[in-house]
Amino acid sequence: MATHPVSASGAFAPRSRRIVFAAGVACLSLLASPILAPAQTAASPVLQGQISLADLAERVMPAVVNIAAVTTSDTRGRTLPQIPQLGPDTPFGDLFEEFFNRRGQGQQGQGQGQGQAPQQRRSQSAGSGFVIDSSGLVVTNNHVIGDANEITVIFNSGLRLKAEVVGKDAKVDLAVLRVKHDKPLPAVKFGDSDKMRIGDPVMAIGNPFGLGGSVSSGIVSARNRDIQQGPYDTYIQTDAAINKGNSGGPLFNMAGEVIGINTAILSPTGGSVGIGFAVPSSLATSIVDQLKEFGETRRGWLGVRIQSVDDATAEALGLGTARGALVAGVDEKGPGKPAGLDVGDVITKFDGKEVKDSRDLPRIVAATPVGKDVPVTIMRKGKEEVKTVKLGRLEDGEKVQPASARTPAEPAKPAVTTALGLEFSPQTEELRKRYSIKDGVKGVIVTKVDPNSNAADKRVQVGELIVEIGQEPVNSPADVTKRLDVLKKEGKKSALLLVSNAQGEVRFVAVAMN
């Protein structure tokens, strides 16, 4: 079942499972009083008479902080609902009049609102964080501070310091703050999350429901979790209790090193059910370093559009097993183009790091320094090649491209070739106009799709074009027939189609040939 984020006000989406960002939010007050439930008696395996975490908690607690973020916005332009003129004999007329008079909208002033000073609305959120440098650098989640006008960092000792934002990153949900104090502040350091194994004990400290300095423990339940909250999802999953207000707090290993930043929970109730997620330190450290140095992120950029390789695609490409990231598009102005990367290449290694699936590549590329010459290993038509790419900067290359709007049209009547549950037609002026096909887009046009076919299951649509079959171009329905015959003779079970929409955006689709 799909998960859905909770809104800042705590209004949950009506689903039985949802991702909840663990920052507590309230209006005009820190947090509403929580409803207390009987404590569970089952102890963590770590604490069943084997290990006490008291010394560890005492050592790192001074560096863990509560964060209060206040956002002030005016209500200028917000108008109250208008009501008709109410006479003295109107039922409840006196109550309506009193209500609107209190808000500056009496019977005489309805619809005016001129000359009134804008009212301000204050909202406050509470979260957690931790000091990483004794000079006063603090790490937390980006969603804890948002666009706050005022941020206060509160230490376990009671010390309160105003904070300024050094930098923040919405993609990974991290922020770095700075506080100033006349004495060195207690700090903790990052550990290596890549060394953590499933089952290793961990400890979380934070500010759940405004209860600062709360400690919970558990284990690493899973690694590399994709909860579909961003392009670089690779969360540590833990059963340590994480609740609203824990966001931005540290997840420690038993050496007292931060191996994760607690960020979200999966919950049917909004409270902890033993499924929490933390940004791993292996991902966070490079981002924190960039925010410290530049006040912004500087991610590597390859300039390609990729898609996953499933078993059918791997078989069609002769890869053996499903692996790597399939290049479905190359940016004409990106660094991949002059390096020789092409549509249909499968990237299996990047800068010496194995690309097991398409999710790995964006994270590896983003963490690689801008301007570095990087070896990229690809599979092209069954042969391994190595290309060298000089990485660009993602923030410079990001562009918003409007989605093409295409009105579904009736399939063309004269179908020249039928195969794979599809009917194909050569490009004609009439069909190009009917399907709004952009000039320069090549291939044969799909004019009918059998709804019971594998192609329909793979979402091939009428009006799209088949540009290649088996990594060879097709320009006519006759080419389609020839290529399919060749693939069948080679014993292929699937045909790898390069499918283009009317605007020229392409993707690979592996369609069964039986």
Short mmCIF file of C-alpha atoms in Angstrom, two decimals:
data_model
loop_
_atom_site.label_atom_id
_atom_site.label_comp_id
_atom_site.label_asym_id
_atom_site.label_seq_id
_atom_site.Cartn_x
_atom_site.Cartn_y
_atom_site.Cartn_z
CA MET A 1 0.00 0.00 0.00
CA ALA A 2 1.32 3.46 -0.84
CA THR A 3 2.46 5.71 1.97
CA HIS A 4 1.62 9.37 2.36
CA PRO A 5 3.35 12.13 4.30
CA VAL A 6 1.56 13.88 7.15
CA SER A 7 0.95 17.61 6.95
CA ALA A 8 2.70 19.96 9.34
CA SER A 9 -0.48 20.54 11.29
CA GLY A 10 -0.78 16.83 12.01
CA ALA A 11 -3.71 16.16 9.67
CA PHE A 12 -3.14 12.63 8.50
CA ALA A 13 -4.04 11.26 5.09
CA PRO A 14 -6.87 8.72 5.41
CA ARG A 15 -4.75 5.62 4.85
CA SER A 16 -3.94 2.76 7.18
CA ARG A 17 -0.19 3.24 6.62
CA ARG A 18 1.65 6.50 6.23
CA ILE A 19 5.04 8.09 6.56
CA VAL A 20 5.06 10.67 9.36
CA PHE A 21 7.82 13.23 9.68
CA ALA A 22 8.77 13.16 13.33
CA ALA A 23 8.75 16.90 14.03
CA GLY A 24 6.10 18.07 16.45
CA VAL A 25 4.12 21.12 15.27
CA ALA A 26 1.63 23.26 17.13
CA CYS A 27 0.20 26.75 16.84
CA LEU A 28 1.12 29.33 19.53
CA SER A 29 2.36 26.62 21.90
CA LEU A 30 5.25 24.17 21.87
CA LEU A 31 3.23 20.99 21.74
CA ALA A 32 -0.17 19.84 22.76
CA SER A 33 -0.13 17.64 25.84
CA PRO A 34 0.28 14.02 24.71
CA ILE A 35 -2.19 11.34 25.68
CA LEU A 36 -0.35 9.02 28.05
CA ALA A 37 -0.75 5.30 27.41
CA PRO A 38 0.42 2.40 29.58
CA ALA A 39 4.08 1.67 28.94
CA GLN A 40 4.91 -1.56 27.20
CA THR A 41 6.68 -4.07 29.41
CA ALA A 42 8.66 -5.85 26.70
CA ALA A 43 12.29 -4.74 27.00
CA SER A 44 14.65 -4.28 24.10
CA PRO A 45 16.90 -7.29 23.59
CA VAL A 46 19.83 -4.98 24.26
CA LEU A 47 18.57 -4.25 27.76
CA GLN A 48 17.47 -7.67 28.96
CA GLY A 49 20.04 -7.74 31.73
CA GLN A 50 22.93 -7.82 29.29
CA ILE A 51 23.98 -4.22 28.66
CA SER A 52 23.27 -0.91 30.35
CA LEU A 53 23.29 2.17 28.11
CA ALA A 54 23.50 4.57 31.06
CA ASP A 55 27.18 5.43 30.61
CA LEU A 56 26.76 5.93 26.87
CA ALA A 57 23.67 8.10 27.30
CA GLU A 58 25.37 10.19 29.99
CA ARG A 59 28.37 10.76 27.73
CA VAL A 60 26.53 11.91 24.59
CA MET A 61 23.43 13.55 26.10
CA PRO A 62 25.00 17.02 26.55
CA ALA A 63 25.51 17.33 22.75
CA VAL A 64 21.87 16.50 21.90
CA VAL A 65 19.59 19.54 21.70
CA ASN A 66 15.95 20.49 21.37
CA ILE A 67 15.07 22.90 18.58
CA ALA A 68 12.18 25.36 18.69
CA ALA A 69 11.38 27.04 15.39
CA VAL A 70 8.93 29.94 15.20
CA THR A 71 7.39 31.03 11.92
CA THR A 72 5.56 34.36 11.82
CA SER A 73 3.33 35.26 8.89
CA ASP A 74 0.79 38.02 8.48
CA THR A 75 -2.82 37.42 7.52
CA ARG A 76 -2.99 40.33 5.10
CA GLY A 77 -5.49 39.61 2.37
CA ARG A 78 -7.43 37.05 4.38
CA THR A 79 -11.07 38.06 4.57
CA LEU A 80 -13.86 36.82 6.77
CA PRO A 81 -17.04 35.50 5.16
CA GLN A 82 -19.58 38.18 4.37
CA ILE A 83 -23.04 37.98 5.92
CA PRO A 84 -26.20 39.83 4.94
CA GLN A 85 -27.42 42.84 6.93
CA LEU A 86 -29.08 41.49 10.04
CA GLY A 87 -32.03 43.25 11.60
CA PRO A 88 -32.70 43.28 15.34
CA ASP A 89 -35.42 40.67 14.93
CA THR A 90 -33.29 38.24 12.96
CA PRO A 91 -32.80 34.94 14.81
CA PHE A 92 -29.33 34.94 16.43
CA GLY A 93 -28.67 38.34 14.86
CA ASP A 94 -27.15 39.70 18.05
CA LEU A 95 -24.72 36.77 18.24
CA PHE A 96 -23.56 37.22 14.62
CA GLU A 97 -23.10 40.95 15.19
CA GLU A 98 -21.02 40.41 18.31
CA PHE A 99 -18.87 37.77 16.51
CA PHE A 100 -18.02 40.04 13.59
CA ASN A 101 -17.58 43.18 15.71
CA ARG A 102 -14.92 41.39 17.74
CA ARG A 103 -12.97 40.83 14.51
CA GLY A 104 -13.29 44.33 13.09
CA GLN A 105 -16.11 43.42 10.70
CA GLY A 106 -19.22 44.89 12.20
CA GLN A 107 -22.46 45.57 10.37
CA GLN A 108 -21.21 48.98 9.32
CA GLY A 109 -17.75 47.81 8.20
CA GLN A 110 -18.45 44.66 6.25
CA GLY A 111 -16.45 44.47 3.03
CA GLN A 112 -14.15 47.35 3.96
CA GLY A 113 -11.09 46.11 5.83
CA GLN A 114 -9.19 49.22 4.71
CA GLY A 115 -6.71 50.83 7.08
CA GLN A 116 -6.55 47.81 9.36
CA ALA A 117 -3.09 46.70 10.43
CA PRO A 118 -2.27 43.17 9.21
CA GLN A 119 -2.59 40.56 11.92
CA GLN A 120 0.28 38.15 12.50
CA ARG A 121 0.01 34.42 12.97
CA ARG A 122 2.70 32.57 14.90
CA SER A 123 3.28 28.85 14.51
CA GLN A 124 5.91 26.88 16.33
CA SER A 125 7.46 23.49 15.63
CA ALA A 126 9.65 21.39 17.88
CA GLY A 127 12.34 18.95 16.87
CA SER A 128 15.76 17.67 17.81
CA GLY A 129 19.36 18.09 16.72
CA PHE A 130 22.95 17.54 17.80
CA VAL A 131 26.18 19.53 17.98
CA ILE A 132 28.94 18.32 15.66
CA ASP A 133 31.52 21.00 16.40
CA SER A 134 32.33 22.67 19.73
CA SER A 135 32.32 26.04 17.95
CA GLY A 136 28.52 25.74 17.66
CA LEU A 137 27.53 23.83 14.50
CA VAL A 138 24.25 21.93 14.89
CA VAL A 139 22.69 19.35 12.54
CA THR A 140 18.94 18.76 12.27
CA ASN A 141 16.25 18.00 9.66
CA ASN A 142 15.28 20.63 7.12
CA HIS A 143 11.59 20.06 7.83
CA VAL A 144 12.15 20.91 11.52
CA ILE A 145 13.10 24.51 10.75
CA GLY A 146 11.29 25.04 7.44
CA ASP A 147 11.09 28.77 6.73
CA ALA A 148 11.24 29.76 10.40
CA ASN A 149 11.92 33.37 11.33
CA GLU A 150 13.35 32.49 14.71
CA ILE A 151 15.21 29.34 15.80
CA THR A 152 16.24 28.52 19.36
CA VAL A 153 18.56 25.66 20.33
CA ILE A 154 17.95 24.34 23.84
CA PHE A 155 20.56 22.22 25.61
CA ASN A 156 19.89 19.56 28.23
CA SER A 157 21.52 21.87 30.80
CA GLY A 158 18.85 24.50 30.15
CA LEU A 159 21.11 26.75 28.07
CA ARG A 160 19.14 28.48 25.28
CA LEU A 161 20.91 29.97 22.26
CA LYS A 162 19.55 31.70 19.16
CA ALA A 163 20.55 29.98 15.94
CA GLU A 164 21.13 31.05 12.36
CA VAL A 165 20.83 28.83 9.31
CA VAL A 166 24.16 27.94 7.69
CA GLY A 167 22.57 25.91 4.91
CA LYS A 168 19.84 23.38 4.22
CA ASP A 169 19.06 20.63 1.74
CA ALA A 170 15.46 19.68 1.01
CA LYS A 171 16.37 16.64 -1.09
CA VAL A 172 17.87 14.71 1.83
CA ASP A 173 16.05 16.74 4.51
CA LEU A 174 19.09 18.09 6.36
CA ALA A 175 19.99 21.50 7.77
CA VAL A 176 23.06 22.95 9.50
CA LEU A 177 22.64 25.69 12.12
CA ARG A 178 25.14 27.86 13.97
CA VAL A 179 24.93 29.06 17.57
CA LYS A 180 27.41 31.30 19.39
CA HIS A 181 28.62 30.82 22.95
CA ASP A 182 31.59 32.07 24.94
CA LYS A 183 32.61 28.52 25.88
CA PRO A 184 33.21 25.39 23.79
CA LEU A 185 30.06 23.33 23.45
CA PRO A 186 29.80 19.56 23.93
CA ALA A 187 29.84 17.80 20.56
CA VAL A 188 29.56 14.33 19.02
CA LYS A 189 31.05 12.98 15.82
CA PHE A 190 29.73 10.99 12.88
CA GLY A 191 30.45 7.29 12.59
CA ASP A 192 30.39 5.03 9.53
CA SER A 193 26.86 3.79 8.88
CA ASP A 194 28.15 1.45 6.17
CA LYS A 195 29.71 -0.68 8.91
CA MET A 196 26.37 -1.18 10.66
CA ARG A 197 24.78 -4.58 10.19
CA ILE A 198 21.17 -5.64 10.56
CA GLY A 199 20.74 -6.55 14.22
CA ASP A 200 23.36 -4.13 15.57
CA PRO A 201 22.16 -2.22 18.67
CA VAL A 202 21.45 1.52 18.38
CA MET A 203 20.31 4.31 20.69
CA ALA A 204 18.15 7.34 19.84
CA ILE A 205 17.97 10.57 21.84
CA GLY A 206 15.54 13.38 21.12
CA ASN A 207 12.62 15.56 22.03
CA PRO A 208 9.47 13.45 21.48
CA PHE A 209 6.27 15.37 22.28
CA GLY A 210 8.40 18.09 23.90
CA LEU A 211 9.98 15.64 26.37
CA GLY A 212 13.59 16.64 25.80
CA GLY A 213 16.44 14.28 26.58
CA SER A 214 14.39 11.14 25.98
CA VAL A 215 16.43 8.01 25.31
CA SER A 216 15.23 4.89 23.48
CA SER A 217 17.09 1.86 22.17
CA GLY A 218 16.67 -0.86 19.59
CA ILE A 219 18.47 -2.43 16.67
CA VAL A 220 19.13 -1.79 13.02
CA SER A 221 16.06 -3.47 11.50
CA ALA A 222 17.02 -2.95 7.85
CA ARG A 223 19.27 -0.88 5.61
CA ASN A 224 18.91 0.99 2.32
CA ARG A 225 15.17 1.51 2.72
CA ASP A 226 13.46 3.48 -0.06
CA ILE A 227 10.40 5.18 1.44
CA GLN A 228 9.86 7.31 -1.68
CA GLN A 229 10.46 10.64 0.01
CA GLY A 230 13.28 11.81 -2.25
CA PRO A 231 15.74 10.92 -5.02
CA TYR A 232 18.42 9.63 -2.64
CA ASP A 233 16.40 7.48 -0.22
CA THR A 234 18.63 4.95 1.51
CA TYR A 235 17.32 5.04 5.07
CA ILE A 236 18.36 2.99 8.07
CA GLN A 237 15.27 1.33 9.56
CA THR A 238 15.20 0.92 13.34
CA ASP A 239 12.77 -0.27 16.00
CA ALA A 240 14.07 2.27 18.54
CA ALA A 241 11.12 4.43 19.61
CA ILE A 242 10.93 7.52 17.38
CA ASN A 243 7.97 9.88 17.74
CA LYS A 244 6.93 13.37 16.68
CA GLY A 245 9.61 15.71 17.97
CA ASN A 246 12.46 13.22 17.40
CA SER A 247 13.13 14.60 13.91
CA GLY A 248 16.71 15.73 13.47
CA GLY A 249 17.92 13.81 16.51
CA PRO A 250 20.88 11.42 16.44
CA LEU A 251 20.88 7.64 16.15
CA PHE A 252 24.01 6.38 17.93
CA ASN A 253 26.05 3.22 17.64
CA MET A 254 27.47 1.68 20.80
CA ALA A 255 30.67 3.73 20.42
CA GLY A 256 28.67 6.96 20.81
CA GLU A 257 29.05 7.91 17.16
CA VAL A 258 26.14 9.29 15.09
CA ILE A 259 25.34 6.79 12.38
CA GLY A 260 21.93 8.25 11.44
CA ILE A 261 19.65 11.29 11.70
CA ASN A 262 16.14 10.29 12.78
CA THR A 263 13.70 11.62 10.21
CA ALA A 264 10.44 9.72 9.76
CA ILE A 265 8.27 6.87 11.00
CA LEU A 266 5.80 4.50 9.40
CA SER A 267 2.70 4.48 11.57
CA PRO A 268 -1.07 3.94 11.41
CA THR A 269 -1.53 6.18 14.47
CA GLY A 270 1.11 8.91 14.26
CA GLY A 271 3.05 7.37 17.14
CA SER A 272 5.90 4.89 17.20
CA VAL A 273 5.08 1.30 16.27
CA GLY A 274 8.69 0.25 15.97
CA ILE A 275 9.31 1.32 12.37
CA GLY A 276 11.49 4.42 12.23
CA PHE A 277 13.82 5.76 9.55
CA ALA A 278 17.11 7.62 9.83
CA VAL A 279 19.27 9.29 7.16
CA PRO A 280 22.55 7.28 7.22
CA SER A 281 25.72 9.12 8.12
CA SER A 282 27.36 7.84 4.93
CA LEU A 283 24.92 10.02 2.98
CA ALA A 284 24.70 12.88 5.47
CA THR A 285 28.38 13.65 6.06
CA SER A 286 29.18 14.87 2.55
CA ILE A 287 26.05 17.03 2.52
CA VAL A 288 26.84 18.52 5.93
CA ASP A 289 30.39 19.28 4.76
CA GLN A 290 29.04 21.07 1.67
CA LEU A 291 26.55 23.08 3.72
CA LYS A 292 29.31 24.07 6.16
CA GLU A 293 31.69 25.15 3.41
CA PHE A 294 29.38 26.65 0.80
CA GLY A 295 26.02 27.17 2.52
CA GLU A 296 24.48 25.04 -0.22
CA THR A 297 24.85 21.65 -1.87
CA ARG A 298 27.16 21.01 -4.82
CA ARG A 299 26.21 17.64 -6.23
CA GLY A 300 27.75 15.88 -9.19
CA TRP A 301 25.73 15.75 -12.43
CA LEU A 302 26.05 13.15 -15.18
CA GLY A 303 23.35 14.50 -17.50
CA VAL A 304 21.49 11.28 -18.30
CA ARG A 305 17.98 10.01 -17.69
CA ILE A 306 17.90 6.46 -16.40
CA GLN A 307 15.46 3.66 -15.70
CA SER A 308 15.54 0.32 -13.93
CA VAL A 309 16.64 -2.93 -15.55
CA ASP A 310 14.14 -5.73 -14.94
CA ASP A 311 14.62 -9.40 -15.81
CA ALA A 312 12.97 -9.06 -19.22
CA THR A 313 15.14 -6.06 -20.13
CA ALA A 314 18.28 -7.82 -18.89
CA GLU A 315 17.46 -10.86 -21.06
CA ALA A 316 16.83 -8.66 -24.09
CA LEU A 317 20.14 -6.85 -23.56
CA GLY A 318 22.11 -10.01 -22.88
CA LEU A 319 23.13 -8.87 -19.39
CA GLY A 320 22.47 -12.22 -17.76
CA THR A 321 21.10 -10.85 -14.48
CA ALA A 322 19.21 -7.62 -13.87
CA ARG A 323 21.76 -5.01 -12.83
CA GLY A 324 22.92 -1.49 -13.50
CA ALA A 325 21.06 1.60 -14.68
CA LEU A 326 19.70 1.77 -18.24
CA VAL A 327 20.29 5.10 -20.01
CA ALA A 328 16.96 6.22 -21.47
CA GLY A 329 18.02 9.74 -22.43
CA VAL A 330 21.14 11.91 -22.67
CA ASP A 331 21.03 15.66 -22.03
CA GLU A 332 22.42 17.44 -25.08
CA LYS A 333 24.16 19.99 -22.82
CA GLY A 334 25.15 17.56 -20.08
CA PRO A 335 28.60 16.10 -19.36
CA GLY A 336 27.57 12.59 -20.45
CA LYS A 337 27.07 13.60 -24.09
CA PRO A 338 30.68 14.61 -24.95
CA ALA A 339 31.95 11.58 -23.02
CA GLY A 340 30.13 9.31 -25.46
CA LEU A 341 27.28 7.98 -23.31
CA ASP A 342 24.30 6.97 -25.43
CA VAL A 343 20.73 5.80 -25.11
CA GLY A 344 20.68 2.05 -24.50
CA ASP A 345 23.91 1.95 -22.49
CA VAL A 346 23.71 0.16 -19.16
CA ILE A 347 25.89 1.78 -16.49
CA THR A 348 27.29 -0.96 -14.25
CA LYS A 349 30.08 0.94 -12.45
CA PHE A 350 30.67 4.58 -11.63
CA ASP A 351 34.00 5.82 -10.29
CA GLY A 352 34.88 2.25 -9.35
CA LYS A 353 31.64 1.72 -7.38
CA GLU A 354 29.26 -1.01 -8.48
CA VAL A 355 25.81 0.10 -9.65
CA LYS A 356 23.55 -2.74 -8.55
CA ASP A 357 20.33 -1.03 -9.64
CA SER A 358 19.13 2.34 -10.91
CA ARG A 359 18.60 3.69 -7.37
CA ASP A 360 22.32 3.47 -6.67
CA LEU A 361 23.50 5.72 -9.50
CA PRO A 362 21.94 9.09 -8.47
CA ARG A 363 23.36 8.73 -4.94
CA ILE A 364 26.84 7.82 -6.15
CA VAL A 365 26.92 10.60 -8.75
CA ALA A 366 25.59 13.21 -6.32
CA ALA A 367 28.29 12.37 -3.76
CA THR A 368 31.11 12.66 -6.34
CA PRO A 369 32.97 16.01 -6.49
CA VAL A 370 31.98 18.41 -9.25
CA GLY A 371 34.62 18.63 -11.97
CA LYS A 372 36.16 15.22 -11.29
CA ASP A 373 37.10 13.00 -14.24
CA VAL A 374 35.23 9.79 -13.53
CA PRO A 375 35.52 6.37 -15.21
CA VAL A 376 32.06 5.02 -16.12
CA THR A 377 31.74 1.35 -17.02
CA ILE A 378 28.93 0.56 -19.45
CA MET A 379 27.50 -2.43 -21.28
CA ARG A 380 26.80 -1.58 -24.93
CA LYS A 381 25.34 -4.25 -27.21
CA GLY A 382 26.73 -7.01 -25.05
CA LYS A 383 30.26 -5.57 -24.74
CA GLU A 384 31.82 -3.76 -21.79
CA GLU A 385 33.29 -0.32 -22.39
CA VAL A 386 34.71 2.41 -20.15
CA LYS A 387 33.99 6.10 -20.73
CA THR A 388 35.51 9.05 -18.87
CA VAL A 389 33.12 11.80 -17.81
CA LYS A 390 34.02 15.18 -16.35
CA LEU A 391 31.18 15.72 -13.87
CA GLY A 392 29.08 18.86 -13.96
CA ARG A 393 27.07 20.37 -11.11
CA LEU A 394 23.52 19.15 -10.61
CA GLU A 395 22.22 22.49 -9.37
CA ASP A 396 23.42 24.11 -12.62
CA GLY A 397 21.89 21.38 -14.78
CA GLU A 398 18.47 21.13 -13.17
CA LYS A 399 15.73 22.38 -15.46
CA VAL A 400 11.97 22.17 -15.21
CA GLN A 401 10.57 20.74 -18.39
CA PRO A 402 6.81 21.08 -18.85
CA ALA A 403 5.01 17.82 -19.40
CA SER A 404 3.61 17.42 -22.87
CA ALA A 405 -0.14 17.62 -23.19
CA ARG A 406 -1.53 15.26 -25.71
CA THR A 407 -5.17 14.60 -26.43
CA PRO A 408 -5.92 10.89 -26.96
CA ALA A 409 -6.95 10.22 -30.51
CA GLU A 410 -8.65 7.38 -32.30
CA PRO A 411 -6.26 4.78 -33.75
CA ALA A 412 -5.51 5.00 -37.42
CA LYS A 413 -7.61 2.59 -39.49
CA PRO A 414 -5.01 1.36 -42.00
CA ALA A 415 -2.59 -0.75 -39.90
CA VAL A 416 0.39 -1.86 -41.95
CA THR A 417 1.96 -4.34 -39.49
CA THR A 418 0.68 -6.14 -36.41
CA ALA A 419 3.08 -7.63 -33.84
CA LEU A 420 3.53 -7.85 -30.06
CA GLY A 421 -0.11 -6.86 -29.62
CA LEU A 422 0.57 -3.57 -31.41
CA GLU A 423 -0.37 -2.14 -34.80
CA PHE A 424 2.24 0.01 -36.54
CA SER A 425 2.00 2.62 -39.25
CA PRO A 426 4.64 4.67 -41.07
CA GLN A 427 4.77 8.36 -40.29
CA THR A 428 2.41 10.37 -42.48
CA GLU A 429 1.48 14.04 -42.33
CA GLU A 430 -2.03 13.10 -41.22
CA LEU A 431 -0.83 10.87 -38.37
CA ARG A 432 1.83 13.34 -37.22
CA LYS A 433 -0.84 16.01 -37.01
CA ARG A 434 -3.36 13.67 -35.33
CA TYR A 435 -0.93 12.68 -32.56
CA SER A 436 0.83 16.09 -32.36
CA ILE A 437 4.21 14.52 -33.05
CA LYS A 438 7.09 16.96 -32.76
CA ASP A 439 9.33 17.54 -35.77
CA GLY A 440 12.44 15.38 -35.74
CA VAL A 441 10.93 12.50 -33.74
CA LYS A 442 11.74 9.27 -35.56
CA GLY A 443 10.25 5.78 -35.55
CA VAL A 444 7.04 3.97 -36.48
CA ILE A 445 3.74 5.05 -34.96
CA VAL A 446 1.70 2.79 -32.67
CA THR A 447 -1.84 3.05 -33.98
CA LYS A 448 -3.51 0.35 -31.88
CA VAL A 449 -2.77 -1.52 -28.65
CA ASP A 450 -4.36 -4.84 -27.72
CA PRO A 451 -5.57 -4.26 -24.13
CA ASN A 452 -4.78 -7.90 -23.26
CA SER A 453 -1.19 -7.75 -24.52
CA ASN A 454 2.06 -7.55 -22.59
CA ALA A 455 2.71 -4.23 -24.36
CA ALA A 456 -0.46 -2.82 -22.81
CA ASP A 457 0.69 -4.04 -19.41
CA LYS A 458 3.93 -2.12 -19.98
CA ARG A 459 1.87 1.03 -20.75
CA VAL A 460 2.70 1.36 -24.44
CA GLN A 461 0.08 3.77 -25.79
CA VAL A 462 -1.53 4.73 -29.07
CA GLY A 463 0.27 7.70 -30.60
CA GLU A 464 3.69 6.72 -29.26
CA LEU A 465 6.53 5.73 -31.57
CA ILE A 466 8.86 2.74 -31.64
CA VAL A 467 12.31 4.15 -32.36
CA GLU A 468 14.41 1.01 -31.90
CA ILE A 469 13.90 -2.73 -31.47
CA GLY A 470 16.77 -4.70 -29.98
CA GLN A 471 18.92 -1.52 -30.06
CA GLU A 472 18.56 -1.20 -33.83
CA PRO A 473 16.57 1.67 -35.40
CA VAL A 474 13.25 0.98 -37.13
CA ASN A 475 11.83 3.48 -39.62
CA SER A 476 9.02 1.46 -41.18
CA PRO A 477 6.61 -1.35 -40.25
CA ALA A 478 8.71 -3.64 -42.45
CA ASP A 479 11.74 -2.89 -40.27
CA VAL A 480 9.71 -3.97 -37.24
CA THR A 481 8.97 -7.35 -38.80
CA LYS A 482 12.60 -7.90 -39.80
CA ARG A 483 13.99 -7.02 -36.37
CA LEU A 484 11.50 -9.28 -34.57
CA ASP A 485 12.38 -12.16 -36.89
CA VAL A 486 16.09 -11.70 -36.09
CA LEU A 487 15.43 -11.65 -32.34
CA LYS A 488 13.35 -14.83 -32.56
CA LYS A 489 16.14 -16.61 -34.44
CA GLU A 490 18.57 -15.51 -31.73
CA GLY A 491 16.32 -17.19 -29.14
CA LYS A 492 15.28 -13.97 -27.41
CA LYS A 493 12.20 -14.23 -25.22
CA SER A 494 11.64 -10.48 -25.10
CA ALA A 495 12.03 -7.60 -27.52
CA LEU A 496 13.59 -4.44 -26.10
CA LEU A 497 11.69 -1.47 -27.54
CA LEU A 498 12.85 2.12 -27.38
CA VAL A 499 9.52 3.96 -27.07
CA SER A 500 9.16 7.69 -27.67
CA ASN A 501 6.27 9.95 -26.82
CA ALA A 502 5.14 12.67 -29.21
CA GLN A 503 7.61 15.16 -27.73
CA GLY A 504 10.62 12.89 -28.27
CA GLU A 505 11.08 11.70 -24.67
CA VAL A 506 12.11 8.05 -24.75
CA ARG A 507 12.09 5.04 -22.44
CA PHE A 508 12.94 1.36 -22.80
CA VAL A 509 10.22 -1.30 -22.62
CA ALA A 510 10.86 -5.07 -22.76
CA VAL A 511 7.87 -6.83 -24.33
CA ALA A 512 7.41 -10.61 -24.35
CA MET A 513 7.47 -12.09 -27.87
CA ASN A 514 5.23 -15.09 -27.18
#
